[in-house]
PDB file of C-alpha atoms in Angstrom:
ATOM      1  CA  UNK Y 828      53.294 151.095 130.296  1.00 85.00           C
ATOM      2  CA  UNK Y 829      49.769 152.958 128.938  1.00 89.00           C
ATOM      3  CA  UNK Y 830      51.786 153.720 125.585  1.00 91.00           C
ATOM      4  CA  UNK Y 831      52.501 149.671 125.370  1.00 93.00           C
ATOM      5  CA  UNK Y 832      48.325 149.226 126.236  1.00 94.00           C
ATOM      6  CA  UNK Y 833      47.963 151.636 123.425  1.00 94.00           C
ATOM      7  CA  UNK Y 834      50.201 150.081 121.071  1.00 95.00           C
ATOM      8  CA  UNK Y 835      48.315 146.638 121.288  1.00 95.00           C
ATOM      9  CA  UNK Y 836      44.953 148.450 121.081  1.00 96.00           C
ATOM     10  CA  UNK Y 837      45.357 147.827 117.442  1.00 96.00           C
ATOM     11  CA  UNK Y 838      45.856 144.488 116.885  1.00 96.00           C
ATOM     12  CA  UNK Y 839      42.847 143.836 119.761  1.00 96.00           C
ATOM     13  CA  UNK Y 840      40.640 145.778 117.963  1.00 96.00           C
ATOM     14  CA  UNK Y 841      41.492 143.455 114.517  1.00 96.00           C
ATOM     15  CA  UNK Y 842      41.230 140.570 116.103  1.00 94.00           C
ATOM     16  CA  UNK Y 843      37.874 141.446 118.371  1.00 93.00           C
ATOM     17  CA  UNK Y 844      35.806 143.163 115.327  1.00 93.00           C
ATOM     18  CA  UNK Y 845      37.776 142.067 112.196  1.00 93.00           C
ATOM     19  CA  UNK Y 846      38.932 138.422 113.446  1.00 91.00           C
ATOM     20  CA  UNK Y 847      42.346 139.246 111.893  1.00 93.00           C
ATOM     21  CA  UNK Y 848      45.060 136.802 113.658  1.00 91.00           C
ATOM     22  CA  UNK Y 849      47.196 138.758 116.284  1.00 91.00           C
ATOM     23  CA  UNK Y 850      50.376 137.224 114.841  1.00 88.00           C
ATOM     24  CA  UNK Y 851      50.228 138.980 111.303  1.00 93.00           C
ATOM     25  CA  UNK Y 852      48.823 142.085 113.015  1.00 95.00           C
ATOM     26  CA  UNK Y 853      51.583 142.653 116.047  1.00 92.00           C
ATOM     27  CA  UNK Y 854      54.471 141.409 113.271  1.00 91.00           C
ATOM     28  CA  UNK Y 855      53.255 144.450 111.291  1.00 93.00           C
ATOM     29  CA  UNK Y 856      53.073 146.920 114.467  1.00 94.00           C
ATOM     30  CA  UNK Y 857      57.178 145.247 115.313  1.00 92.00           C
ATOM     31  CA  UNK Y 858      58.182 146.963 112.193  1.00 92.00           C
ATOM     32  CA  UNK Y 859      55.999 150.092 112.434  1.00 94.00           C
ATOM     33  CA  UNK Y 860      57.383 150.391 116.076  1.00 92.00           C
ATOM     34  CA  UNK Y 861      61.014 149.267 115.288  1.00 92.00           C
ATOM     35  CA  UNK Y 862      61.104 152.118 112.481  1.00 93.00           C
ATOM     36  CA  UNK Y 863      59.839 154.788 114.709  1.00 93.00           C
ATOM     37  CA  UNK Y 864      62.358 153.644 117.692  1.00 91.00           C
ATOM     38  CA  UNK Y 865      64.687 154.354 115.044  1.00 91.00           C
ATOM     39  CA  UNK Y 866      63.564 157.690 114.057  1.00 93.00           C
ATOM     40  CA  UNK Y 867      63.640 158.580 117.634  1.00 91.00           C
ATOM     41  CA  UNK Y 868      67.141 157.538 118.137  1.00 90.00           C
ATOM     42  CA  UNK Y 869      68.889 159.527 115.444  1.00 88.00           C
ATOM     43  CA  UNK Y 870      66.086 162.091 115.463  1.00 90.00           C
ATOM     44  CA  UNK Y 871      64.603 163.936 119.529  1.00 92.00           C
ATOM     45  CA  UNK Y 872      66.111 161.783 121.469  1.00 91.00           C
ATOM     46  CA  UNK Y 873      69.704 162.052 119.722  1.00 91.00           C
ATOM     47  CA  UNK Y 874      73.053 162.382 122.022  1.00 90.00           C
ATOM     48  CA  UNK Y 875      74.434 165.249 120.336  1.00 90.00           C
ATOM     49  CA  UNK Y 876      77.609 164.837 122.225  1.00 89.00           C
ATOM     50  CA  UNK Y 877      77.857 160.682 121.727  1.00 87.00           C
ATOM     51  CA  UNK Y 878      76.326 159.471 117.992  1.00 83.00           C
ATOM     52  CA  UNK Y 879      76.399 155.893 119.176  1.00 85.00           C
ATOM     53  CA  UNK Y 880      73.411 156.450 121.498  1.00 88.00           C
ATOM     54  CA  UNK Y 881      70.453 157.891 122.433  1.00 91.00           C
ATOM     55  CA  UNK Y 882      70.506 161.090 125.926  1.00 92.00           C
ATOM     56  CA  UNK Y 883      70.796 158.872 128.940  1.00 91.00           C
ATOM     57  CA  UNK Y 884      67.652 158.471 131.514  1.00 91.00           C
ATOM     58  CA  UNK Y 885      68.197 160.972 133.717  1.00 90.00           C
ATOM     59  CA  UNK Y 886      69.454 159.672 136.927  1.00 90.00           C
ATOM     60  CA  UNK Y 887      66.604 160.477 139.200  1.00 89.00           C
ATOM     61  CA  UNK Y 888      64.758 157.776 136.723  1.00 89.00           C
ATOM     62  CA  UNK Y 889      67.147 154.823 136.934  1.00 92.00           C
ATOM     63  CA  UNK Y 890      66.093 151.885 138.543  1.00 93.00           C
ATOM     64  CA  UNK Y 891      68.299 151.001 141.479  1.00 93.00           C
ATOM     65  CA  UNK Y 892      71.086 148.660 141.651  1.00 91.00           C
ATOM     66  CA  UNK Y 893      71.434 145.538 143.618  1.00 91.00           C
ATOM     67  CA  UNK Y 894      74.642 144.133 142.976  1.00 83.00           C
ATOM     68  CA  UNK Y 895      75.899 141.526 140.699  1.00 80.00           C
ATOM     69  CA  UNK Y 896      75.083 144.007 137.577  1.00 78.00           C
ATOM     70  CA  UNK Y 897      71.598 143.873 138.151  1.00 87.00           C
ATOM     71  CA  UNK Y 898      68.842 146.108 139.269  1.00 92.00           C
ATOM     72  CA  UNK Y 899      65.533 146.228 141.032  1.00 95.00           C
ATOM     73  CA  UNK Y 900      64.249 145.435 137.450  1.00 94.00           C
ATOM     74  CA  UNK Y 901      64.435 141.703 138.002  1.00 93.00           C
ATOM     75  CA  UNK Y 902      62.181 141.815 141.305  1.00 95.00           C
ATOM     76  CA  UNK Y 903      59.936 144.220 139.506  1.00 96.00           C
ATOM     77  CA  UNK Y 904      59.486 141.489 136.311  1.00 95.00           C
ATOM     78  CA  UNK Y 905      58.700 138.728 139.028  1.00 96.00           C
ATOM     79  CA  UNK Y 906      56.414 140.642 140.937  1.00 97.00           C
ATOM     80  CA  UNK Y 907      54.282 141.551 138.173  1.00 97.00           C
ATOM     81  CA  UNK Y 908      54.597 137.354 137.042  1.00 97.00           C
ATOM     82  CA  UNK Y 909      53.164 136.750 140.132  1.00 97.00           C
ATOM     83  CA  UNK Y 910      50.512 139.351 140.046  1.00 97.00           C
ATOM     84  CA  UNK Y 911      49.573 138.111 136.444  1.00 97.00           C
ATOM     85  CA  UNK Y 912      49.418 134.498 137.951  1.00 97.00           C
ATOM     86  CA  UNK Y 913      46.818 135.782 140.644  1.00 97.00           C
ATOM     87  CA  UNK Y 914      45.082 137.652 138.308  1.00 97.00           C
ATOM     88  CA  UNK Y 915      44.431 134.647 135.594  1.00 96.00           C
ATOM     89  CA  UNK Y 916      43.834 131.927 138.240  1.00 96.00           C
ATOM     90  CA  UNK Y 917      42.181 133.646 141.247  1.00 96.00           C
ATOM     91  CA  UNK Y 918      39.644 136.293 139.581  1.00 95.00           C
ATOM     92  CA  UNK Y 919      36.949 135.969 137.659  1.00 92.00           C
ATOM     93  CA  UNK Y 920      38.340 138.492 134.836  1.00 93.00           C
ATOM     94  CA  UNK Y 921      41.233 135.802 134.810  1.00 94.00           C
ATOM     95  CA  UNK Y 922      38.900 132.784 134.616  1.00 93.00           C
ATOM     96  CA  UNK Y 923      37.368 134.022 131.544  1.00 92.00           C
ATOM     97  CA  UNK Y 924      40.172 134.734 129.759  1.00 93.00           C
ATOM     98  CA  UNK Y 925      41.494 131.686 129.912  1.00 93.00           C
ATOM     99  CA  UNK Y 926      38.517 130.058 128.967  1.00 92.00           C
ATOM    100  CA  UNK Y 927      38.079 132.448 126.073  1.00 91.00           C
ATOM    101  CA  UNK Y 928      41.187 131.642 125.412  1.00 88.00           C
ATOM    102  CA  UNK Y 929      40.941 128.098 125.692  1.00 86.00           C
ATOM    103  CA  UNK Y 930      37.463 128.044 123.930  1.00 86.00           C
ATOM    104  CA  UNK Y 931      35.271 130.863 122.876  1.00 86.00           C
ATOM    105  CA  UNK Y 932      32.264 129.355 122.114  1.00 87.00           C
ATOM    106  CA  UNK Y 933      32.285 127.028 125.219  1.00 85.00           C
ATOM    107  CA  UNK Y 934      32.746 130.657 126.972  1.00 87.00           C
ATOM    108  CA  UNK Y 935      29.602 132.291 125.491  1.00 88.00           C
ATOM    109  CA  UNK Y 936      27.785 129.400 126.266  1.00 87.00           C
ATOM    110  CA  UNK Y 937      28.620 129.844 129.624  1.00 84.00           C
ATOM    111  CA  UNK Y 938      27.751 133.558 129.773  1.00 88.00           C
ATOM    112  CA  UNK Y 939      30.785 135.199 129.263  1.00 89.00           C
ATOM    113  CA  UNK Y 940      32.014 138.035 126.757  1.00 92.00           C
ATOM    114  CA  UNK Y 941      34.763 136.640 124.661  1.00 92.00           C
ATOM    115  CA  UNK Y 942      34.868 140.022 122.997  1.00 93.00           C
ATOM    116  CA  UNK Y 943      35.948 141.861 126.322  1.00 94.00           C
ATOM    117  CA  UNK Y 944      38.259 138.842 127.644  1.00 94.00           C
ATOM    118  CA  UNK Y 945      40.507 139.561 124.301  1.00 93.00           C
ATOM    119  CA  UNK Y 946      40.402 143.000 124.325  1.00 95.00           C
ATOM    120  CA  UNK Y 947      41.463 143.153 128.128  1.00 95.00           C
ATOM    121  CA  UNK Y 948      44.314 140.103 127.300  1.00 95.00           C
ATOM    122  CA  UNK Y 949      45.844 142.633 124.885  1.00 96.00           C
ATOM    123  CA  UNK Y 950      45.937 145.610 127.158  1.00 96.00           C
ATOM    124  CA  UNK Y 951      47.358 143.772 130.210  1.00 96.00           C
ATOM    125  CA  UNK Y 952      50.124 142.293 127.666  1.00 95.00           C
ATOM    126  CA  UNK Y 953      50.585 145.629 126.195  1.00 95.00           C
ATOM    127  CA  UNK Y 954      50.808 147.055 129.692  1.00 96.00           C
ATOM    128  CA  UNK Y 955      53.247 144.518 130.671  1.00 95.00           C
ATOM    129  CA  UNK Y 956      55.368 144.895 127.470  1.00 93.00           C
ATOM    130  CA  UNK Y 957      55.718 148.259 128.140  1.00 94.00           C
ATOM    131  CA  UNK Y 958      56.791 147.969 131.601  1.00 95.00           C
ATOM    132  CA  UNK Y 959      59.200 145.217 130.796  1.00 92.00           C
ATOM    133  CA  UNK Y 960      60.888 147.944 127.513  1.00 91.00           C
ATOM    134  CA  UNK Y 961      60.980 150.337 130.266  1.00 91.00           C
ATOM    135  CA  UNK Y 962      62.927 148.030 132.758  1.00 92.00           C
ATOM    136  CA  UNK Y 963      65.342 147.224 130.170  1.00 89.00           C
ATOM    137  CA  UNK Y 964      66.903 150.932 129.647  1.00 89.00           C
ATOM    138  CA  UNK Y 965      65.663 152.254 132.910  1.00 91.00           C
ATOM    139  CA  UNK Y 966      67.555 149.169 134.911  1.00 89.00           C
ATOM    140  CA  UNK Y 967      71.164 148.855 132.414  1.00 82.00           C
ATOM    141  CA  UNK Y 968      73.593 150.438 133.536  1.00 76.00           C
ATOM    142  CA  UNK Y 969      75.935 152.184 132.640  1.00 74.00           C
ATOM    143  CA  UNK Y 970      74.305 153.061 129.386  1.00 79.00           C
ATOM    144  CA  UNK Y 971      70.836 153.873 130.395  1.00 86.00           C
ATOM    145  CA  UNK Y 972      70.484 154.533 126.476  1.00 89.00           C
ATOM    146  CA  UNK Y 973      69.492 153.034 123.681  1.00 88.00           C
ATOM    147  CA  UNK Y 974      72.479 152.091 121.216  1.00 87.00           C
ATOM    148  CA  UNK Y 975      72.853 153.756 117.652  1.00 83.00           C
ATOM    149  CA  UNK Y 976      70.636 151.011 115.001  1.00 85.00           C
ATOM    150  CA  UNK Y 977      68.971 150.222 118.371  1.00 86.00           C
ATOM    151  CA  UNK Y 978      71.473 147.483 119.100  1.00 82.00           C
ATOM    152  CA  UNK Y 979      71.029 146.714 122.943  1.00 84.00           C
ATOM    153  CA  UNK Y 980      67.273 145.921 122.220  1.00 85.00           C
ATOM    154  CA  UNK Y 981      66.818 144.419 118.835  1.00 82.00           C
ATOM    155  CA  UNK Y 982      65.263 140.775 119.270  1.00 79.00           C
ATOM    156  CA  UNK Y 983      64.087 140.779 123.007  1.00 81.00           C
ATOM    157  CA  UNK Y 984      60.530 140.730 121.767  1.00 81.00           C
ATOM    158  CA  UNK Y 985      61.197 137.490 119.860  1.00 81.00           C
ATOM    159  CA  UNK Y 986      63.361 135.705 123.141  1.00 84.00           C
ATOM    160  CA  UNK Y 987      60.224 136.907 125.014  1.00 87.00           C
ATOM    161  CA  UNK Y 988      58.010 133.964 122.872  1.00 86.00           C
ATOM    162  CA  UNK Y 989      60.782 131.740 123.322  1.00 86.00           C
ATOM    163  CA  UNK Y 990      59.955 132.163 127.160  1.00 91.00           C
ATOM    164  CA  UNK Y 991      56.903 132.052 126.818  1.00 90.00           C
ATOM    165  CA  UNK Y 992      57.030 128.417 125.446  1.00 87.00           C
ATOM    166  CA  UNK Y 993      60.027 127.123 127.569  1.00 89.00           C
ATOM    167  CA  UNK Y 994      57.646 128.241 130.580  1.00 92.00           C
ATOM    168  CA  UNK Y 995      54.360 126.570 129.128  1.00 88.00           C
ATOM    169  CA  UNK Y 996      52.263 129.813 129.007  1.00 90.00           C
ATOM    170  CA  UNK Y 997      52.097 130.047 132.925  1.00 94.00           C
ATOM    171  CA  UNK Y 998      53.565 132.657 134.756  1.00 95.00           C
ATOM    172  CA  UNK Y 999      55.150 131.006 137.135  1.00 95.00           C
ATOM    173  CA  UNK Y1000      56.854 128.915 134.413  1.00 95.00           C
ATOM    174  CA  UNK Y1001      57.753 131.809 132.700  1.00 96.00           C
ATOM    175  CA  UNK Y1002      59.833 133.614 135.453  1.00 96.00           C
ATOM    176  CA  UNK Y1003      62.066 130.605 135.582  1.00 95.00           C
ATOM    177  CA  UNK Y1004      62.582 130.098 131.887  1.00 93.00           C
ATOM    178  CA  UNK Y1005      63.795 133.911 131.826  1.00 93.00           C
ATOM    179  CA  UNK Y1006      65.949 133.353 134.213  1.00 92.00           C
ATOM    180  CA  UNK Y1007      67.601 130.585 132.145  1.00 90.00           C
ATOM    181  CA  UNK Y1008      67.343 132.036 128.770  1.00 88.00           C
ATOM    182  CA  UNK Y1009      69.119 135.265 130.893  1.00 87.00           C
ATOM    183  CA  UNK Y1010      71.918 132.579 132.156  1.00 86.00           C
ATOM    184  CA  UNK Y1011      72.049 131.993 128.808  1.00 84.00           C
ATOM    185  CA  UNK Y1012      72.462 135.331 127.299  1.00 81.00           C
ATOM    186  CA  UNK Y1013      74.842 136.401 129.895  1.00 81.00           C
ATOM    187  CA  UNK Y1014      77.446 133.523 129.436  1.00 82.00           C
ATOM    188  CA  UNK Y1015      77.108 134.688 125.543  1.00 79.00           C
ATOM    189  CA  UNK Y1016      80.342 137.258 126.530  1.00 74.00           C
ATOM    190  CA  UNK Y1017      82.406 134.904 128.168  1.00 80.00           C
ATOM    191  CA  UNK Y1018      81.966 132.306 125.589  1.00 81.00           C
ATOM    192  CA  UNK Y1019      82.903 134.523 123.209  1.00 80.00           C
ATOM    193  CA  UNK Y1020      86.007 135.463 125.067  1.00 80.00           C
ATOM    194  CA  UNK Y1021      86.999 132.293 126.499  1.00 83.00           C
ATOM    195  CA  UNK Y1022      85.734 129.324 124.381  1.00 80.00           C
ATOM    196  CA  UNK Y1023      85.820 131.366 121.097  1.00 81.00           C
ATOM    197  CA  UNK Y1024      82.084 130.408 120.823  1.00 81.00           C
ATOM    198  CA  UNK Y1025      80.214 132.076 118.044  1.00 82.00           C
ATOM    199  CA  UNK Y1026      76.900 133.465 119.220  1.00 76.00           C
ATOM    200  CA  UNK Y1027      75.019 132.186 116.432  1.00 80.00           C
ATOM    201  CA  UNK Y1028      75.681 128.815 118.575  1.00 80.00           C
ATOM    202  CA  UNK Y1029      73.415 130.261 121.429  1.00 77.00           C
ATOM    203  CA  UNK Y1030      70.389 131.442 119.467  1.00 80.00           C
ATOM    204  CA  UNK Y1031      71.103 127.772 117.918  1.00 86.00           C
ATOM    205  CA  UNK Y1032      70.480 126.366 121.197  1.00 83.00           C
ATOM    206  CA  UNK Y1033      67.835 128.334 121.987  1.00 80.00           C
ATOM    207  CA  UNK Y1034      66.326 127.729 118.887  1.00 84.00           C
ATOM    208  CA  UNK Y1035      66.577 123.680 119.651  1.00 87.00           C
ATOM    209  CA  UNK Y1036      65.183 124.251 123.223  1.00 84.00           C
ATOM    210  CA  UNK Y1037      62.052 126.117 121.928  1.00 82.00           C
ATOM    211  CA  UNK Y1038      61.419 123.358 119.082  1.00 84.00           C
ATOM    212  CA  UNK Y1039      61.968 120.730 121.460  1.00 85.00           C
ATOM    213  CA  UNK Y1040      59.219 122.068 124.240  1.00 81.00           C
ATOM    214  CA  UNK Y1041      56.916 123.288 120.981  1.00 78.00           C
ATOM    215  CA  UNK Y1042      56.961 119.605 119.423  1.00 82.00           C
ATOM    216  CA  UNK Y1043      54.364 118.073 121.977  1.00 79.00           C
ATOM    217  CA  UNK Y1044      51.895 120.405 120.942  1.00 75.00           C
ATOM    218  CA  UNK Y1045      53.003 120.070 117.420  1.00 76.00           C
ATOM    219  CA  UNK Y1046      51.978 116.596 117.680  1.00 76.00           C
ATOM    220  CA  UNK Y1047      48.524 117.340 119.273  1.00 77.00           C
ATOM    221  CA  UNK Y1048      47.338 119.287 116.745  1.00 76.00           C
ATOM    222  CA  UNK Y1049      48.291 117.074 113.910  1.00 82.00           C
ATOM    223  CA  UNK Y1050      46.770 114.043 115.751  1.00 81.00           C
ATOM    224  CA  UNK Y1051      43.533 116.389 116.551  1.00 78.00           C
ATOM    225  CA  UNK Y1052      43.605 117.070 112.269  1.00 78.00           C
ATOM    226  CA  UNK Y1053      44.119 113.497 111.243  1.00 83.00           C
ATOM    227  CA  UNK Y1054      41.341 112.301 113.440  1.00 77.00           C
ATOM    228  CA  UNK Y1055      38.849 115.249 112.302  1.00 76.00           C
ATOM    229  CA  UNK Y1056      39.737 114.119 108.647  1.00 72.00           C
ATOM    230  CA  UNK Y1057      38.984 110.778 109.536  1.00 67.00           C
ATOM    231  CA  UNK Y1058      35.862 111.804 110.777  1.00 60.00           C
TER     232      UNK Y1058
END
């Protein structure tokens, strides 16, 4: 969890001092991070007796099972959903994120730091990003390892956005969008196997969901531009 703060210390620092936009700068830490996941895989934390994977997490480090294939991991995810709900809606830290968020010069009007609401914003979602990598080899059995080419975890960054969207940017919305785009991962298999469904089909449909929610706010912003060029 504090290496996942640290990781997005970078990009918070650009973005506070250098006003660089945190998508390029976090795209260009995935790759720097993907690369060195890799390096770890094939280089210290190598399975000399199994190339295909990474040493397992010892088992005094595995998250507990609760049936059904899953682990404590899921109560863990919507535990710290509803602690990030309380946190953005019941504190004052929270308030003025979301109103730097929302408006930064409205917020420094009103006496707040914008500076320190980003920086903070970055560490909690680094902290949280790191908790949730954790989760996912810590909490899969019976691996608990990463695959050779890092397999088992390339793209759950990029469903996490998805999420993020389906869910509206609110927490609460967000734990049950992952439990549908989960739903929707997990029948992946069994289409597969049954219905002889390609997966491309399912990051088609989850590609269509996403556009669909995104295309509202799509729509505000080019009405917002057409009336400020009217202007």
């Amino acid at each position: 969890m504090l290496l996942g703060a640290l990781w997005a210390l970078p990009a918070a620092v650009l973005k506070v001092y250098r006003g660089v936009h945190e998508v390029i700068s976090t795209i260009m830490l995935n790759w720097i991070g993907w690369f060195f996941v890799l390096w770890l895989i094939v280089g210290p934390y190598a399975n000399p007796n199994d190339p295909n994977k990474t040493i397992r997490i010892p088992v005094a480090a595995r998250l507990p099972e609760i049936g059904y294939g899953l682990s404590i991991a899921i109560i863990i995810a919507v535990i710290a959903a509803l602690l990030t709900y309380f946190l953005l809606w019941h504190t004052t830290m929270g308030f003025g994120m979301r109103a730097s968020g929302m408006n930064e010069k409205a917020a420094r009007y009103a006496g707040m730091n914008p500076k320190v609401a980003v920086m903070w914003s970055f560490l909690i979602g680094g902290l949280l990003s790191g908790l949730g990598g954790a989760m996912k080899i810590m909490g899969e059995g019976p691996g608990y390892a990463i695959s050779q080419g890092g397999a088992n975890i390339y793209g759950f960054g990029f469903d996490g956005i998805g999420v993020a969207l389906v869910g509206r940017n609110h927490p609460l919305g967000i734990i049950l969008a992952a439990i549908f785009f989960g739903m929707l991962r997990a029948g992946t298999a069994l289409m597969q196997a049954q219905a002889h469904v390609p997966l491309e089909i399912i990051k088609v449909i989850q590609g269509i969901i996403v556009i669909t929610v995104a295309i509202p706010s799509l729509y505000d912003l080019v009405k917002k531009a057409i009336h400020r060029g009217a202007a």
